[in-house]
Short mmCIF file of C-alpha atoms in Angstrom, two decimals:
data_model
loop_
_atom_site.label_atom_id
_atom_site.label_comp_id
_atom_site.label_asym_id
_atom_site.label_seq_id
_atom_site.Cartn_x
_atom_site.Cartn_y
_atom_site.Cartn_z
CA UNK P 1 5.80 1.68 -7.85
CA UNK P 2 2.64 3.28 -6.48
CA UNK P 3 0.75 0.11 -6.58
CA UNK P 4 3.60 -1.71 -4.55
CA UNK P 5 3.63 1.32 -2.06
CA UNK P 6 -0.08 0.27 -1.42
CA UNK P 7 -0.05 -3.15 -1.69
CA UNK P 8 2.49 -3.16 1.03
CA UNK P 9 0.82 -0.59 2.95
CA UNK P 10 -2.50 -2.64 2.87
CA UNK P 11 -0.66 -5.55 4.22
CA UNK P 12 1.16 -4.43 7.15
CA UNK P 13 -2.37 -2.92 7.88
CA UNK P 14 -3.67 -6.18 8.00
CA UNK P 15 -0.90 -7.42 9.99
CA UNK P 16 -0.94 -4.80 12.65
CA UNK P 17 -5.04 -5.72 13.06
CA UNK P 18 -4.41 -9.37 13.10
CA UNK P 19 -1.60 -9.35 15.76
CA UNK P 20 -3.70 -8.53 18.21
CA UNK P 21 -6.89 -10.40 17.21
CA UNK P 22 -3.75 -13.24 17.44
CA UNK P 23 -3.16 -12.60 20.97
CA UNK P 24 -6.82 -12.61 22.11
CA UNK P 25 -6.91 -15.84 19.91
CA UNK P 26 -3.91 -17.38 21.37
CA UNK P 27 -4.68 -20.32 21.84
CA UNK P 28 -6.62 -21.58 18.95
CA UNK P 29 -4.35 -19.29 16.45
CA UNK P 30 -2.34 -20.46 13.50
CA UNK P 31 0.35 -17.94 12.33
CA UNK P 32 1.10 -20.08 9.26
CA UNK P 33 -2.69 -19.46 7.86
CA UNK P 34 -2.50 -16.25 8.73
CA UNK P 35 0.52 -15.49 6.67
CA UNK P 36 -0.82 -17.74 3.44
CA UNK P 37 -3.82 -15.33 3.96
CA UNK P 38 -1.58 -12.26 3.51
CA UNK P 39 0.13 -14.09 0.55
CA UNK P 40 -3.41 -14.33 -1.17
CA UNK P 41 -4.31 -10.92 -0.59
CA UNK P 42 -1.04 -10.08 -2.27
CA UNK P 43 -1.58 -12.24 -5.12
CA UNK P 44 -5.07 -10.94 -5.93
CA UNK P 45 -3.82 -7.40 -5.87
CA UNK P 46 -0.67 -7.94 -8.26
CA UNK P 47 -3.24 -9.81 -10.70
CA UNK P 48 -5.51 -6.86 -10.28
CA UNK P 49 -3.16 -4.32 -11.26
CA UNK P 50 -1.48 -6.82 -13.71
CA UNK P 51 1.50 -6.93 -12.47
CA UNK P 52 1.43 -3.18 -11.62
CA UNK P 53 0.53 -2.67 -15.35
CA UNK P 54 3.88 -4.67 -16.23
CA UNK P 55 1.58 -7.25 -18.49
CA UNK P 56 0.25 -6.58 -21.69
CA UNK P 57 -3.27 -4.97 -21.76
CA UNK P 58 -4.96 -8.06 -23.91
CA UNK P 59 -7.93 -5.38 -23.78
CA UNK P 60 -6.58 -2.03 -25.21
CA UNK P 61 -10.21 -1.08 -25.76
CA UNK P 62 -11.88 -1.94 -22.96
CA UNK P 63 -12.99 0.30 -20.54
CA UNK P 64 -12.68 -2.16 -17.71
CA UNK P 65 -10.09 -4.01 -16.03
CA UNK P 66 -11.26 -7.03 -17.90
CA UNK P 67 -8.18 -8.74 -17.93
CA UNK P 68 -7.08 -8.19 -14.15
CA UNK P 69 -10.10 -9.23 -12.58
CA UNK P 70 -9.91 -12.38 -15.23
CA UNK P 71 -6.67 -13.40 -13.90
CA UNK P 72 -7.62 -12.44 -10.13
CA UNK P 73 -10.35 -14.90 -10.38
CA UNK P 74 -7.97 -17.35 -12.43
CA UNK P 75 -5.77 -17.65 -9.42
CA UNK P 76 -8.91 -17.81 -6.94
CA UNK P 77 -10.10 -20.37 -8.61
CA UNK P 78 -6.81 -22.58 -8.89
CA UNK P 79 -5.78 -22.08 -5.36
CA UNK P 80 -9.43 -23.26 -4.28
CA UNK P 81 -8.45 -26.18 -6.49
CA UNK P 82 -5.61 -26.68 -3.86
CA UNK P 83 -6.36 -29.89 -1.60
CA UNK P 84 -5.19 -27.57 1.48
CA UNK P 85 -8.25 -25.58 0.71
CA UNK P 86 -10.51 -27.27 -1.91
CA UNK P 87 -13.89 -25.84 -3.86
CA UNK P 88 -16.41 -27.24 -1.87
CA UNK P 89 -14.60 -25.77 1.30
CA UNK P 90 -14.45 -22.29 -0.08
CA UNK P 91 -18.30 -22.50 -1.54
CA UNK P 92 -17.48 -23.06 -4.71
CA UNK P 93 -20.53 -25.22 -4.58
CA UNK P 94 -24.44 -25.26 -6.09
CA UNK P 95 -25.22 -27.00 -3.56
CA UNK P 96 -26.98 -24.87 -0.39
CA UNK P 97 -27.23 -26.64 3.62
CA UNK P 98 -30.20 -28.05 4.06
CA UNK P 99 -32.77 -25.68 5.88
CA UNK P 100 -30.43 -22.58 4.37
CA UNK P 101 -32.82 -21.33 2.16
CA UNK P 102 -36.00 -20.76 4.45
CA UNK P 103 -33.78 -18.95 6.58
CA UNK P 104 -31.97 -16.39 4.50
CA UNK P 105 -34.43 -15.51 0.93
CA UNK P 106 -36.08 -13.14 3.06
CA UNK P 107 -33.17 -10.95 3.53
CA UNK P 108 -31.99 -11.68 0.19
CA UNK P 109 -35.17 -10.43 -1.35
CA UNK P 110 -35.17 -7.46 0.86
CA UNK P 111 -31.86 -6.62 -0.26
CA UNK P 112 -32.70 -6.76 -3.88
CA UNK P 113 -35.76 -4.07 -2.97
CA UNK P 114 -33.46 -1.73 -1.31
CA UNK P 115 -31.32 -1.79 -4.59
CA UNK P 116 -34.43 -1.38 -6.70
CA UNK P 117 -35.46 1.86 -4.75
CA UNK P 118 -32.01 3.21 -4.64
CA UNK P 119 -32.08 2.37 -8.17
CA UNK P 120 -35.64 4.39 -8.79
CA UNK P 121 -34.61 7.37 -6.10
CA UNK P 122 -30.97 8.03 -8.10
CA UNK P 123 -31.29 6.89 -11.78
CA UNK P 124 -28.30 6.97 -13.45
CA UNK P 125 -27.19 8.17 -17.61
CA UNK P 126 -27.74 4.89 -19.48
CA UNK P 127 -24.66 2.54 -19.13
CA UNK P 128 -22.87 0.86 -22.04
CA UNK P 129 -23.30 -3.01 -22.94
CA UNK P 130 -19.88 -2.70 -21.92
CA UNK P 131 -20.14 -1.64 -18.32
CA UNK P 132 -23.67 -3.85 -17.63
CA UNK P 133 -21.89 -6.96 -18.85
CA UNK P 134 -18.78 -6.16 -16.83
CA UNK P 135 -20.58 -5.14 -13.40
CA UNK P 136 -23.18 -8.28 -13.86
CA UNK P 137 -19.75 -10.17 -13.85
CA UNK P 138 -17.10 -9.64 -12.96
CA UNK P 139 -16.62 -7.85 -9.39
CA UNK P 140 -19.07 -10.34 -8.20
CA UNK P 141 -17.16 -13.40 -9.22
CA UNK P 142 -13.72 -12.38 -8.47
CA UNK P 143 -14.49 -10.41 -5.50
CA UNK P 144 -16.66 -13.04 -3.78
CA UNK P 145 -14.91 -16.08 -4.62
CA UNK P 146 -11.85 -14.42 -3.15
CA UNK P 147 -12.92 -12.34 -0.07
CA UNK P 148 -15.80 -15.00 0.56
CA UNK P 149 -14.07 -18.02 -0.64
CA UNK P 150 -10.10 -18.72 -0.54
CA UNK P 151 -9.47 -15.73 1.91
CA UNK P 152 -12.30 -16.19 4.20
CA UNK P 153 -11.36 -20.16 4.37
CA UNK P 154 -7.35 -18.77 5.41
CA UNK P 155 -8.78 -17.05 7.68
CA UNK P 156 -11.03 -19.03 9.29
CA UNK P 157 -8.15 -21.82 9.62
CA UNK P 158 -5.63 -18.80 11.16
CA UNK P 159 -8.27 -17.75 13.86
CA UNK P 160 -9.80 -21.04 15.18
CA UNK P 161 -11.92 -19.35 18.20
CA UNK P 162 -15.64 -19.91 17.37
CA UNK P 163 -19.09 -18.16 18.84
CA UNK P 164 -21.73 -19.14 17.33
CA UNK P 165 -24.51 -16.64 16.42
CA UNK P 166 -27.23 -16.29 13.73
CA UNK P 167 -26.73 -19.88 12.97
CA UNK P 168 -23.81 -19.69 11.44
CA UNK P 169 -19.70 -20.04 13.95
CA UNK P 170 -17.85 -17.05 13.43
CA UNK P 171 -14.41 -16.14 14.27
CA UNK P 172 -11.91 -13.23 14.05
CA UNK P 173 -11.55 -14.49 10.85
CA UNK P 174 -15.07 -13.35 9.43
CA UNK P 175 -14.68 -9.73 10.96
CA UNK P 176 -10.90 -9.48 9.24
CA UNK P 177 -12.07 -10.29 5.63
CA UNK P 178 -14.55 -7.63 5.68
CA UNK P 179 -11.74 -5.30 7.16
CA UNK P 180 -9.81 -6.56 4.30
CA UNK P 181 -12.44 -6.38 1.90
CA UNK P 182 -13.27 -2.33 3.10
CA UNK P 183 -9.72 -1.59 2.72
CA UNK P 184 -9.45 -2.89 -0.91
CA UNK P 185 -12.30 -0.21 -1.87
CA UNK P 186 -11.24 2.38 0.40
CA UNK P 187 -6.91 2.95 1.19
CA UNK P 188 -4.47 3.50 -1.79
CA UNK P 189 -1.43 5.08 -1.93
CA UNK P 190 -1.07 8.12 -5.07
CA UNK P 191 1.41 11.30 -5.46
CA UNK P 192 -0.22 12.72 -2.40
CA UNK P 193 0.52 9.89 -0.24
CA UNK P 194 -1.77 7.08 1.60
CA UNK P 195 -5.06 7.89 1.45
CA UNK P 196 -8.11 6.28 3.35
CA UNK P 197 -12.35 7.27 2.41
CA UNK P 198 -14.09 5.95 5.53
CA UNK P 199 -17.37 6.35 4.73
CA UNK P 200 -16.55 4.22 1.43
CA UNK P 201 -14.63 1.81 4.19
CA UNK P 202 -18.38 1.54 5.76
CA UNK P 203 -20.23 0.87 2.55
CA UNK P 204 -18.17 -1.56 1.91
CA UNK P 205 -16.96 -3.69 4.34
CA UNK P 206 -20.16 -3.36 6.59
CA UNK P 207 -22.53 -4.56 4.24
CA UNK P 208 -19.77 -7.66 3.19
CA UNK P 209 -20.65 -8.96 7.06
CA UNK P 210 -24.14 -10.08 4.93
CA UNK P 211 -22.32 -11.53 2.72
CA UNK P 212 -20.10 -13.52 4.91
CA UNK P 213 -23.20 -14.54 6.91
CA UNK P 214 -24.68 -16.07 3.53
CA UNK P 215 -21.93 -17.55 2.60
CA UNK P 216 -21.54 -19.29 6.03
CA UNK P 217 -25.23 -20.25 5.98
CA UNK P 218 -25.58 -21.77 3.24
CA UNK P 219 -22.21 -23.31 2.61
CA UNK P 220 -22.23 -21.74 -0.94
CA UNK P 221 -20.92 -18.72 -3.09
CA UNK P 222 -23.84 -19.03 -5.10
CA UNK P 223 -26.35 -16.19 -3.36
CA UNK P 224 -23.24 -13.94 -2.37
CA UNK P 225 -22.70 -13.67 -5.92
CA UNK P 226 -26.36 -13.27 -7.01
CA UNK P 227 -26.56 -10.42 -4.45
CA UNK P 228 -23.47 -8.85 -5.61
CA UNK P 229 -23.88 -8.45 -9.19
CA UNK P 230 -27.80 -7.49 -8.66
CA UNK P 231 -26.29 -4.43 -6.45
CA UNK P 232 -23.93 -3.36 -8.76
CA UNK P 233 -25.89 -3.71 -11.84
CA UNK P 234 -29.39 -3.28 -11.26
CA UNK P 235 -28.62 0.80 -11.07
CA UNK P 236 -27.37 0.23 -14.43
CA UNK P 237 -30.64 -1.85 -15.50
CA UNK P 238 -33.62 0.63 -14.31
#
């Protein structure tokens, strides 16, 4: 029940941020994107929580949501498939826009640096097999191929107002799936009620504005999923 208290708290959240990103947006806004949007987000959080813990656990062992994030990215991946959105749309693509490259290694490279020195400044206790394989992996496939990919597409279709900046178009759209992405890291709902970090809302959904702007750049998935499992595994590696 707790997960359905926050799932639908997250939601209206969303909701009462979009409405008026709608209204500024009026005239290039699609309500009916918007709501499949909300209907993905919901999706990807009951698959998270597997059902709200009403599946089997086909991992008793594990001690990672293995089989969540599995069937999160299961249902990214077939509603990419979708010829509303399709893979290539969402980056599910190797292939990277011509002249993409030049422009955005450097700050890829300096991102993998900063990692490396947070890395050397706060070593952690030597991680299981377990946890490297699962933080290599997982987050970074599920998380971008649905905040980056399927979501970010919805949203982009919902909020059709465009400035372009950076080289890449952005919209409401982009700022709203890092909301969205902050909030799934940061507001839950327990015994004590709705709760909200916002300092973990910052690291989170500040830095995924980088990886919205690679993602746009290049057309691909590809280096916001490099970047994502290097930062949460290379802690785990040094």
């Amino acid at each position: 029940m707790m997960g359905l208290i926050s799932l639908t708290g997250l939601l209206a959240i969303v909701l009462m941020i979009a409405l008026p990103l709608a209204l500024i947006d009026r005239g290039e806004f699609d309500l009916k994107w918007l709501l499949i949007a909300l209907g993905l987000i919901a999706v990807n959080d009951l698959l998270l929580t597997n059902i709200i813990s009403l599946l089997p656990d086909a991992f008793p062992n594990a001690d990672w949501n293995w089989q969540g994030k599995l069937l999160a990215l299961t249902a990214t991946l077939a509603i990419a498939a979708l010829p509303q959105f399709g893979w290539k749309n969402v980056g599910l693509t190797l292939r990277q826009a011509p002249g993409s490259l030049k422009a955005v290694l450097p700050l890829v490279a300096a991102y993998a640096l900063f990692f490396v020195g947070i890395a050397l400044a706060f070593p952690t206790d030597d991680a299981s097999i377990e946890t490297v394989a699962f933080q290599l992996t997982m987050p970074s496939l599920d998380e971008e191929a649905f905040y980056r990919g399927t979501l970010l597409f919805a949203l982009y279709q919902a909020f059709g107002g465009q400035a372009e900046k950076f080289g890449v178009h952005w919209t409401w759209g982009a700022l709203l799936s890092c909301i969205v992405f902050g909030l799934g890291h940061s507001f839950g709902y327990s015994d004590d009620g709705f709760a909200f970090d916002p300092i973990y809302f910052a690291l989170t959904g500040g830095p995924s504005l980088l990886a919205v702007w690679l993602r746009l750049r290049t057309g691909s998935l590809l280096l916001p999923i490099a970047m994502h499992s290097v930062g949460n595994s290379l802690p785990l590696l040094l």
